[in-house]
mmCIF file of C-alpha atoms in Angstrom:
data_model
loop_
_atom_site.group_PDB
_atom_site.id
_atom_site.type_symbol
_atom_site.label_atom_id
_atom_site.label_comp_id
_atom_site.label_asym_id
_atom_site.label_seq_id
_atom_site.Cartn_x
_atom_site.Cartn_y
_atom_site.Cartn_z
ATOM 1 C CA MET R 1 41.316 4.731 31.839
ATOM 2 C CA LYS R 2 41.083 4.235 27.572
ATOM 3 C CA LYS R 3 38.778 1.123 28.079
ATOM 4 C CA THR R 4 36.804 2.702 30.901
ATOM 5 C CA ASN R 5 35.967 5.699 28.510
ATOM 6 C CA GLU R 6 34.852 3.590 25.971
ATOM 7 C CA ILE R 7 32.214 2.014 28.050
ATOM 8 C CA LYS R 8 31.147 5.318 28.932
ATOM 9 C CA ASN R 9 30.920 6.576 25.727
ATOM 10 C CA LYS R 10 28.426 3.309 24.718
ATOM 11 C CA VAL R 11 26.021 4.205 27.519
ATOM 12 C CA ARG R 12 22.867 4.836 26.590
ATOM 13 C CA LEU R 13 20.207 5.948 29.567
ATOM 14 C CA GLN R 14 16.638 5.960 29.025
ATOM 15 C CA ASP R 15 14.507 8.878 28.632
ATOM 16 C CA ALA R 16 13.607 11.104 32.467
ATOM 17 C CA GLN R 17 10.115 12.054 31.245
ATOM 18 C CA VAL R 18 9.159 8.631 29.951
ATOM 19 C CA LEU R 19 10.413 7.220 33.456
ATOM 20 C CA ALA R 20 9.138 9.782 35.609
ATOM 21 C CA GLY R 21 5.912 10.080 34.552
ATOM 22 C CA GLY R 22 5.564 5.695 35.390
ATOM 23 C CA TYR R 23 5.242 6.749 38.926
ATOM 24 C CA SER R 24 1.485 6.327 39.258
ATOM 25 C CA PRO R 25 -1.547 6.674 41.314
ATOM 26 C CA ALA R 26 -1.833 3.053 41.942
ATOM 27 C CA ILE R 27 1.585 2.539 42.894
ATOM 28 C CA ARG R 28 1.383 6.170 45.078
ATOM 29 C CA ALA R 29 -1.247 4.333 46.977
ATOM 30 C CA MET R 30 0.916 1.213 47.181
ATOM 31 C CA GLU R 31 3.730 3.065 49.093
ATOM 32 C CA ILE R 32 1.257 5.099 51.739
ATOM 33 C CA GLY R 33 -0.294 1.520 52.752
ATOM 34 C CA ALA R 34 3.077 0.030 53.008
ATOM 35 C CA ILE R 35 4.307 3.554 55.295
ATOM 36 C CA VAL R 36 1.397 2.885 57.252
ATOM 37 C CA SER R 37 1.662 -0.544 57.309
ATOM 38 C CA PHE R 38 5.956 -0.345 58.434
ATOM 39 C CA ILE R 39 5.190 2.552 60.659
ATOM 40 C CA ALA R 40 2.250 0.388 62.511
ATOM 41 C CA LEU R 41 4.467 -2.775 63.265
ATOM 42 C CA GLU R 42 7.895 -0.941 63.951
ATOM 43 C CA LEU R 43 5.716 0.992 66.782
ATOM 44 C CA PHE R 44 4.599 -2.397 68.389
ATOM 45 C CA LEU R 45 7.537 -4.751 68.129
ATOM 46 C CA VAL R 46 9.019 -1.248 70.555
ATOM 47 C CA TYR R 47 5.840 -1.687 72.358
ATOM 48 C CA ARG R 48 6.692 -5.760 73.287
ATOM 49 C CA LEU R 49 10.543 -4.809 73.725
ATOM 50 C CA TYR R 50 9.403 -1.662 76.329
ATOM 51 C CA ASN R 51 10.527 -3.527 79.895
ATOM 52 C CA ASN R 52 11.097 -6.542 78.579
ATOM 53 C CA PRO R 53 12.935 -8.894 81.372
ATOM 54 C CA HIS R 54 15.034 -10.001 78.682
ATOM 55 C CA GLY R 55 16.579 -6.814 77.487
ATOM 56 C CA GLY R 56 18.760 -4.417 78.599
ATOM 57 C CA PRO R 57 20.372 -1.016 77.197
ATOM 58 C CA TRP R 58 23.648 -2.753 76.406
ATOM 59 C CA LEU R 59 22.105 -5.208 74.017
ATOM 60 C CA LEU R 60 19.556 -2.899 72.859
ATOM 61 C CA LEU R 61 22.550 -0.620 71.432
ATOM 62 C CA GLY R 62 24.106 -3.360 70.150
ATOM 63 C CA ALA R 63 21.077 -4.025 67.948
ATOM 64 C CA VAL R 64 20.947 -1.049 67.038
ATOM 65 C CA LEU R 65 24.679 -0.432 65.730
ATOM 66 C CA LEU R 66 24.876 -4.000 64.260
ATOM 67 C CA GLY R 67 21.366 -2.906 62.443
ATOM 68 C CA TYR R 68 22.854 -0.153 61.108
ATOM 69 C CA LEU R 69 25.509 -2.006 59.502
ATOM 70 C CA ALA R 70 23.437 -4.672 58.234
ATOM 71 C CA ALA R 71 21.356 -1.652 56.654
ATOM 72 C CA ASP R 72 24.129 -0.773 54.718
ATOM 73 C CA PHE R 73 24.703 -3.851 53.318
ATOM 74 C CA VAL R 74 21.577 -4.428 52.419
ATOM 75 C CA SER R 75 20.708 -1.176 50.834
ATOM 76 C CA GLY R 76 23.532 -2.053 48.701
ATOM 77 C CA PHE R 77 22.438 -5.160 48.282
ATOM 78 C CA VAL R 78 18.844 -4.100 46.577
ATOM 79 C CA HIS R 79 20.274 -1.451 45.158
ATOM 80 C CA TRP R 80 22.517 -3.350 43.032
ATOM 81 C CA MET R 81 19.702 -5.735 41.966
ATOM 82 C CA GLY R 82 17.740 -2.764 41.214
ATOM 83 C CA ASP R 83 20.431 -1.196 39.193
ATOM 84 C CA THR R 84 21.454 -4.202 37.433
ATOM 85 C CA TRP R 85 18.788 -6.725 36.939
ATOM 86 C CA GLY R 86 14.728 -6.883 35.059
ATOM 87 C CA SER R 87 13.391 -4.078 33.316
ATOM 88 C CA THR R 88 10.975 -1.330 33.746
ATOM 89 C CA GLU R 89 8.460 -3.198 31.579
ATOM 90 C CA MET R 90 8.475 -6.231 33.938
ATOM 91 C CA PRO R 91 4.707 -6.156 35.391
ATOM 92 C CA ILE R 92 4.135 -4.548 38.827
ATOM 93 C CA LEU R 93 7.904 -4.572 39.659
ATOM 94 C CA GLY R 94 9.175 -2.987 36.904
ATOM 95 C CA LYS R 95 6.762 0.136 37.404
ATOM 96 C CA ALA R 96 7.186 0.593 41.470
ATOM 97 C CA LEU R 97 10.386 -0.767 42.496
ATOM 98 C CA ILE R 98 12.989 -1.370 39.326
ATOM 99 C CA ARG R 99 11.659 2.636 37.075
ATOM 100 C CA PRO R 100 13.050 4.586 40.248
ATOM 101 C CA PHE R 101 16.551 2.963 39.860
ATOM 102 C CA ARG R 102 16.466 4.160 36.122
ATOM 103 C CA GLU R 103 15.610 7.364 36.411
ATOM 104 C CA HIS R 104 17.945 8.258 39.103
ATOM 105 C CA HIS R 105 20.946 7.466 36.769
ATOM 106 C CA VAL R 106 19.087 9.456 34.413
ATOM 107 C CA ASP R 107 18.507 12.504 36.745
ATOM 108 C CA GLU R 108 20.261 12.284 39.981
ATOM 109 C CA LYS R 109 18.378 15.330 41.033
ATOM 110 C CA ALA R 110 14.951 13.636 40.637
ATOM 111 C CA ILE R 111 15.435 12.110 44.251
ATOM 112 C CA THR R 112 15.197 15.995 45.823
ATOM 113 C CA ARG R 113 12.382 16.639 44.611
ATOM 114 C CA HIS R 114 10.197 13.542 46.041
ATOM 115 C CA ASP R 115 8.383 14.354 49.038
ATOM 116 C CA PHE R 116 8.202 11.556 52.285
ATOM 117 C CA VAL R 117 6.252 9.412 50.118
ATOM 118 C CA GLU R 118 7.813 8.794 46.614
ATOM 119 C CA THR R 119 11.026 8.923 48.544
ATOM 120 C CA ASN R 120 10.079 6.166 51.707
ATOM 121 C CA GLY R 121 7.787 4.608 50.464
ATOM 122 C CA ASN R 122 9.783 1.624 48.314
ATOM 123 C CA ASN R 123 11.831 0.421 51.115
ATOM 124 C CA CYS R 124 9.435 0.306 53.592
ATOM 125 C CA LEU R 125 7.043 -2.161 51.347
ATOM 126 C CA ILE R 126 10.863 -4.366 50.616
ATOM 127 C CA SER R 127 10.764 -3.665 55.157
ATOM 128 C CA LEU R 128 7.061 -5.326 55.466
ATOM 129 C CA PRO R 129 8.365 -9.412 55.973
ATOM 130 C CA VAL R 130 11.467 -8.443 58.085
ATOM 131 C CA ALA R 131 8.627 -6.668 60.350
ATOM 132 C CA VAL R 132 6.284 -9.816 60.486
ATOM 133 C CA ALA R 133 9.082 -11.726 61.193
ATOM 134 C CA ALA R 134 10.570 -9.429 64.329
ATOM 135 C CA VAL R 135 6.877 -8.755 65.913
ATOM 136 C CA SER R 136 6.283 -12.941 65.354
ATOM 137 C CA MET R 137 9.546 -13.537 67.468
ATOM 138 C CA PRO R 138 8.236 -14.268 71.303
ATOM 139 C CA LEU R 139 10.386 -12.774 73.526
ATOM 140 C CA SER R 140 11.254 -15.442 75.774
ATOM 141 C CA SER R 141 15.089 -14.961 75.927
ATOM 142 C CA SER R 142 17.668 -12.568 75.486
ATOM 143 C CA GLY R 143 18.687 -14.103 72.316
ATOM 144 C CA TRP R 144 14.822 -13.909 71.331
ATOM 145 C CA VAL R 145 15.172 -10.350 72.094
ATOM 146 C CA PHE R 146 18.519 -9.250 70.438
ATOM 147 C CA CYS R 147 17.325 -11.170 67.170
ATOM 148 C CA ALA R 148 13.759 -9.262 67.001
ATOM 149 C CA SER R 149 15.477 -6.253 68.252
ATOM 150 C CA PHE R 150 18.427 -5.908 65.255
ATOM 151 C CA LEU R 151 15.951 -6.763 62.645
ATOM 152 C CA GLY R 152 13.598 -4.290 63.917
ATOM 153 C CA ALA R 153 16.671 -1.712 64.172
ATOM 154 C CA MET R 154 17.942 -3.086 60.650
ATOM 155 C CA ILE R 155 14.924 -2.402 58.379
ATOM 156 C CA PHE R 156 14.298 1.313 60.098
ATOM 157 C CA TRP R 157 17.710 2.163 58.948
ATOM 158 C CA VAL R 158 16.657 0.331 55.820
ATOM 159 C CA MET R 159 13.758 2.472 55.777
ATOM 160 C CA ALA R 160 16.101 5.802 56.091
ATOM 161 C CA THR R 161 18.665 5.282 53.449
ATOM 162 C CA ASN R 162 16.938 7.116 50.898
ATOM 163 C CA GLN R 163 16.209 9.527 53.365
ATOM 164 C CA PHE R 164 19.866 9.961 53.709
ATOM 165 C CA HIS R 165 20.202 8.986 49.956
ATOM 166 C CA LYS R 166 17.966 12.108 49.177
ATOM 167 C CA TRP R 167 20.193 15.071 51.415
ATOM 168 C CA SER R 168 23.105 13.299 49.506
ATOM 169 C CA HIS R 169 21.882 14.460 46.501
ATOM 170 C CA MET R 170 20.757 18.011 48.045
ATOM 171 C CA ASP R 171 22.836 21.474 47.167
ATOM 172 C CA SER R 172 22.293 22.635 50.701
ATOM 173 C CA PRO R 173 21.358 19.917 53.220
ATOM 174 C CA PRO R 174 19.777 20.662 56.616
ATOM 175 C CA ALA R 175 22.936 22.069 58.586
ATOM 176 C CA ILE R 176 23.510 18.870 61.351
ATOM 177 C CA ILE R 177 22.895 16.744 57.994
ATOM 178 C CA GLY R 178 25.675 18.239 56.669
ATOM 179 C CA PHE R 179 27.678 17.605 60.140
ATOM 180 C CA LEU R 180 26.194 14.094 59.838
ATOM 181 C CA GLN R 181 27.616 14.017 56.428
ATOM 182 C CA ARG R 182 31.079 15.105 56.783
ATOM 183 C CA VAL R 183 31.880 12.735 59.907
ATOM 184 C CA HIS R 184 30.482 10.252 57.956
ATOM 185 C CA LEU R 185 27.579 8.959 59.905
ATOM 186 C CA ILE R 186 25.421 8.843 56.740
ATOM 187 C CA LEU R 187 25.996 8.975 53.335
ATOM 188 C CA PRO R 188 28.507 11.781 52.623
ATOM 189 C CA PRO R 189 27.982 13.274 48.977
ATOM 190 C CA ALA R 190 31.213 13.203 48.201
ATOM 191 C CA HIS R 191 31.117 9.248 48.531
ATOM 192 C CA HIS R 192 28.603 8.277 46.981
ATOM 193 C CA ARG R 193 29.074 10.755 43.656
ATOM 194 C CA ILE R 194 31.964 7.679 42.969
ATOM 195 C CA HIS R 195 28.215 5.418 42.083
ATOM 196 C CA HIS R 196 26.743 7.727 40.019
ATOM 197 C CA THR R 197 29.735 7.723 37.779
ATOM 198 C CA ALA R 198 28.816 5.648 34.260
ATOM 199 C CA PRO R 199 28.386 3.088 34.125
ATOM 200 C CA PHE R 200 27.174 3.503 37.445
ATOM 201 C CA ASN R 201 28.851 -0.148 38.570
ATOM 202 C CA LYS R 202 30.512 0.002 41.915
ATOM 203 C CA TYR R 203 29.731 1.627 45.204
ATOM 204 C CA TYR R 204 26.043 0.841 45.851
ATOM 205 C CA CYS R 205 26.081 0.533 49.717
ATOM 206 C CA ILE R 206 24.485 3.884 50.760
ATOM 207 C CA THR R 207 23.047 3.652 54.598
ATOM 208 C CA VAL R 208 26.090 5.288 54.980
ATOM 209 C CA GLY R 209 28.750 3.818 52.418
ATOM 210 C CA TRP R 210 30.731 1.942 55.075
ATOM 211 C CA LEU R 211 30.868 -1.216 52.945
ATOM 212 C CA ASN R 212 31.834 -0.140 49.845
ATOM 213 C CA TRP R 213 35.683 -0.015 50.166
ATOM 214 C CA PRO R 214 35.481 -4.086 51.266
ATOM 215 C CA LEU R 215 32.975 -4.437 49.195
ATOM 216 C CA ASN R 216 34.804 -3.040 46.048
ATOM 217 C CA LEU R 217 38.173 -4.825 47.171
ATOM 218 C CA VAL R 218 37.130 -8.584 46.516
ATOM 219 C CA HIS R 219 34.930 -7.641 43.710
ATOM 220 C CA PHE R 220 31.558 -8.801 45.322
ATOM 221 C CA PHE R 221 29.228 -7.499 43.389
ATOM 222 C CA PRO R 222 31.116 -8.036 39.743
ATOM 223 C CA LEU R 223 31.063 -11.464 41.206
ATOM 224 C CA ALA R 224 27.564 -12.337 42.254
ATOM 225 C CA GLU R 225 26.979 -10.075 38.609
ATOM 226 C CA ARG R 226 29.059 -13.887 37.031
ATOM 227 C CA LEU R 227 26.999 -15.861 38.858
ATOM 228 C CA VAL R 228 24.331 -14.675 37.998
ATOM 229 C CA THR R 229 24.538 -14.930 34.587
ATOM 230 C CA ARG R 230 26.031 -18.240 34.082
ATOM 231 C CA VAL R 231 23.201 -19.347 36.109
ATOM 232 C CA THR R 232 20.157 -17.493 33.868
ATOM 233 C CA GLY R 233 22.163 -15.802 31.047
ATOM 234 C CA LEU R 234 20.843 -12.321 32.048
ATOM 235 C CA VAL R 235 23.336 -9.461 30.624
ATOM 236 C CA PRO R 236 23.619 -7.226 34.397
ATOM 237 C CA ARG R 237 22.635 -3.938 33.237
ATOM 238 C CA GLU R 238 21.448 -3.847 29.869
ATOM 239 C CA ASP R 239 18.364 -2.366 30.602
ATOM 240 C CA ASP R 240 19.627 0.224 31.976
ATOM 241 C CA ILE R 241 23.010 1.527 30.471
ATOM 242 C CA GLY R 242 22.033 -0.255 26.901
ATOM 243 C CA ASP R 243 23.247 -3.228 25.482
ATOM 244 C CA GLU R 244 26.377 -2.264 24.083
ATOM 245 C CA ALA R 245 27.898 -0.890 27.376
ATOM 246 C CA ALA R 246 26.483 -3.511 29.148
ATOM 247 C CA ARG R 247 28.536 -6.080 27.142
ATOM 248 C CA ALA R 248 31.866 -3.816 26.897
ATOM 249 C CA LEU R 249 31.569 -3.939 30.800
ATOM 250 C CA VAL R 250 30.546 -7.505 31.472
ATOM 251 C CA GLU R 251 34.254 -8.185 29.273
ATOM 252 C CA ALA R 252 36.633 -5.631 31.365
ATOM 253 C CA GLN R 253 35.188 -7.233 34.034
ATOM 254 C CA VAL R 254 35.776 -10.526 33.451
ATOM 255 C CA ALA R 255 39.365 -9.806 32.122
ATOM 256 C CA ALA R 256 39.840 -7.578 35.973
ATOM 257 C CA GLU R 257 40.634 -9.372 38.876
ATOM 258 C CA ALA R 258 40.188 -8.074 42.946
ATOM 259 C CA PRO R 259 42.999 -6.204 44.217
ATOM 260 C CA VAL R 260 42.508 -8.744 46.717
ATOM 261 C CA VAL R 261 43.325 -11.630 44.658
ATOM 262 C CA GLN R 262 46.448 -9.946 42.900
ATOM 263 C CA ALA R 263 47.802 -9.041 46.341
ATOM 264 C CA ALA R 264 47.388 -13.102 47.157
ATOM 265 C CA LYS R 265 48.669 -14.615 44.098
ATOM 266 C CA GLU R 266 52.005 -12.294 44.583
ATOM 267 C CA LEU R 267 52.025 -13.565 47.812
ATOM 268 C CA LEU R 268 51.491 -16.687 46.264
ATOM 269 C CA THR R 269 54.440 -16.173 44.241
ATOM 270 C CA LYS R 270 56.692 -14.919 46.431
ATOM 271 C CA ALA R 271 55.891 -18.090 48.829
ATOM 272 C CA THR R 272 56.786 -20.464 46.239
ATOM 273 C CA THR R 273 59.917 -18.996 44.533
ATOM 274 C CA PRO R 274 62.594 -20.572 46.089
ATOM 275 C CA GLU R 275 65.622 -17.807 46.968
ATOM 276 C CA GLU R 276 69.190 -17.464 44.071
ATOM 277 C CA ALA R 277 71.735 -19.362 46.597
ATOM 278 C CA PRO R 278 74.533 -16.835 47.633
ATOM 279 C CA PRO R 279 77.333 -17.737 45.104
ATOM 280 C CA ALA R 280 80.039 -19.455 46.385
ATOM 281 C CA THR R 281 82.919 -18.634 47.537
ATOM 282 C CA ALA R 282 86.333 -20.087 46.055
ATOM 283 C CA THR R 283 88.787 -21.791 49.492
ATOM 284 C CA THR R 284 92.372 -22.477 48.937
ATOM 285 C CA ARG R 285 94.028 -24.826 50.526
ATOM 286 C CA PRO R 286 97.244 -24.364 52.454
ATOM 287 C CA SER R 287 99.989 -25.428 50.084
ATOM 288 C CA ALA R 288 102.526 -28.336 51.988
#
């Protein structure tokens, strides 16, 4: 706990007004184009899937549900990348994709003031290559239909992720949204609040959050960070929370082990440690 507090005290966030000012007319135009393109591609995919002889209600339902789970992982992975790597000074990506992540940690309520375009444009933009792949599939067998349906559903939920995220930060979301949050069918505010505790290094999945616990259990993201750092030499979260806090967090994570690894070691130790033999009982011979 003491180490955690020391890291929090070292966190140095960027200026909220400067970050908010980085949302330029060019970025907004790009997001509008991405939303229009995304909707067009999704509608075209639905048109191609409609009455396809290789489809069926159960196949499509399975694709939609699996796509929802996959979107939760994708949201976590993209969120982790946006929070952890890069800088707002990078050309194009810095202003368009990384800046919103930095702003959100400084002013988490800013997302509740964003309109539909600013809220959802980024997710539509990163989903376009997958949408193109989905509509390009031949749909000549049930396997192809499932793959196309799965990808289409996944990117639909990815697109909806920032809307779910926005609702999780609202003080009074619509009644139906509040119900879905309470039964954990979309991202609940209390669950997401764990991520918004400095230094913002856990619970990245923000579609529904179901995968946060298992990914945290196996230290998925800290291990991925070690790999990236070993290959590139980059320090995770350096641009977001400052160099001092970022390096202190790296040291703390290296010293920690995933709970599942700790449990495995304990089981291995128990399995390989010989049991103590019970004390020998002395026997006496009857005298002749």
